[in-house]
Coordinates of N, CA and C in Angstrom, one line a residue:
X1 N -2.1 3.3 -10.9 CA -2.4 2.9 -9.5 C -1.1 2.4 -9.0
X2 N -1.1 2.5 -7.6 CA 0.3 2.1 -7.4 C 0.0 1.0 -6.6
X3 N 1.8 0.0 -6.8 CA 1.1 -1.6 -6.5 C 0.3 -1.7 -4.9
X4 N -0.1 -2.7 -4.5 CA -0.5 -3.0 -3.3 C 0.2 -4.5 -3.4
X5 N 0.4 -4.8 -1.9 CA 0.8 -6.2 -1.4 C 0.1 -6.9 -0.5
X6 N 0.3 -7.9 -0.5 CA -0.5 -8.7 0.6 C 0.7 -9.0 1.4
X7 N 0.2 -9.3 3.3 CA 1.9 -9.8 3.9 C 1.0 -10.5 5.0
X8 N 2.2 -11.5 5.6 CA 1.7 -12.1 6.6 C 0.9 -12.5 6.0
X9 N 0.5 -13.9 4.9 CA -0.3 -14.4 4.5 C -1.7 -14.0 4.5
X10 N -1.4 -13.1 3.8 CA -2.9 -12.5 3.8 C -3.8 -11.6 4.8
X11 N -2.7 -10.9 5.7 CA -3.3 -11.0 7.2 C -3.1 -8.9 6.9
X12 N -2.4 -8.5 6.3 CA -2.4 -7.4 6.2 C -2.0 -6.9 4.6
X13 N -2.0 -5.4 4.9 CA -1.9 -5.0 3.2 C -1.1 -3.7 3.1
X14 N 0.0 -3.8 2.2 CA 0.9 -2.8 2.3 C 0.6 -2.0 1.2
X15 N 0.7 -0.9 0.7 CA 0.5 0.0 -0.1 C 2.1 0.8 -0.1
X16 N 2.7 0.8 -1.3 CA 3.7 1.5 -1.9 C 3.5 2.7 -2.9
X17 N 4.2 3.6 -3.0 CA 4.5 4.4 -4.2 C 6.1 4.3 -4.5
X18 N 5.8 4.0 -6.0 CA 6.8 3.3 -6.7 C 7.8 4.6 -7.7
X19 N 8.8 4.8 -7.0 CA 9.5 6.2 -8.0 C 10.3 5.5 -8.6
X20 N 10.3 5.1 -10.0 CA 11.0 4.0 -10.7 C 12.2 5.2 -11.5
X21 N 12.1 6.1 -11.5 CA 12.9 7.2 -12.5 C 14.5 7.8 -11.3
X22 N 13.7 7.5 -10.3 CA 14.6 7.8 -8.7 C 15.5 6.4 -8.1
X23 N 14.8 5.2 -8.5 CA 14.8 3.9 -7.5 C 14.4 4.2 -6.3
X24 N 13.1 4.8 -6.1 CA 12.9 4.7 -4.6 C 11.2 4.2 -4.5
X25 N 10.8 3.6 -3.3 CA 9.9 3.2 -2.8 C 9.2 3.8 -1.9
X26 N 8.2 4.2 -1.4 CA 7.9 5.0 -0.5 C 6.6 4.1 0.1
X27 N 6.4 3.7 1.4 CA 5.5 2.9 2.1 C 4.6 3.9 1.9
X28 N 2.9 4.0 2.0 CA 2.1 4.5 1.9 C 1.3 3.9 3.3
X29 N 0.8 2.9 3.0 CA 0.1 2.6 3.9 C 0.5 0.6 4.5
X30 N 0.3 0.4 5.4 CA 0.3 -0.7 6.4 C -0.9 -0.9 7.5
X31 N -1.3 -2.2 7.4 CA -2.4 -2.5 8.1 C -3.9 -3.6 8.0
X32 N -4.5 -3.8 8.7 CA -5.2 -4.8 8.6 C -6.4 -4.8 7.3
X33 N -6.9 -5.6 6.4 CA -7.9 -5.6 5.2 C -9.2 -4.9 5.7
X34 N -9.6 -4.8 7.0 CA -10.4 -4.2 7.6 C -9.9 -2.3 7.6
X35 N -9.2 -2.4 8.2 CA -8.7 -0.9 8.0 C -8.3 0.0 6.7
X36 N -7.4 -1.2 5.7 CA -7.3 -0.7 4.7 C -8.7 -0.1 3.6
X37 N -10.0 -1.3 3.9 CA -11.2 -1.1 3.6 C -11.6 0.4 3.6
X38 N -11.3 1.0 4.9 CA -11.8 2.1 5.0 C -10.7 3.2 4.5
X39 N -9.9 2.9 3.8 CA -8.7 4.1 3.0 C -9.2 4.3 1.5
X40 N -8.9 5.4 1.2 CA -9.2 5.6 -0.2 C -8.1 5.2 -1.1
X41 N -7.0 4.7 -1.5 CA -5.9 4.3 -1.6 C -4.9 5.3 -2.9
X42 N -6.2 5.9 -3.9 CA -5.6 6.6 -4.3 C -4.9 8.2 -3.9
X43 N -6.1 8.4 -2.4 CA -5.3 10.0 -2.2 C -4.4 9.9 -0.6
X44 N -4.2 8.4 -0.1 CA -3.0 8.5 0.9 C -1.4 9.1 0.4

């Protein structure tokens, strides 16, 4: 699973994919716990 974060104290949720072999990070997803609710998180 790739990590997730909380930001803005809790107010939203970022979703990364983590290329550790590369050093790179790739944003997946941004947006409110409401919205994120309705993402499947594994196939963004």
């Amino acid at each position: 699973m790739d990590p997730e974060f909380n930001v803005k104290g809790n107010d939203y949720r970022l979703v990364v994919s983590v290329r550790y072999d590369l050093g790179l990070m790739y944003v997946r997803f941004v947006g409110t716990h409401s919205q994120y609710d309705k993402i499947d998180v594994k196939t963004i």
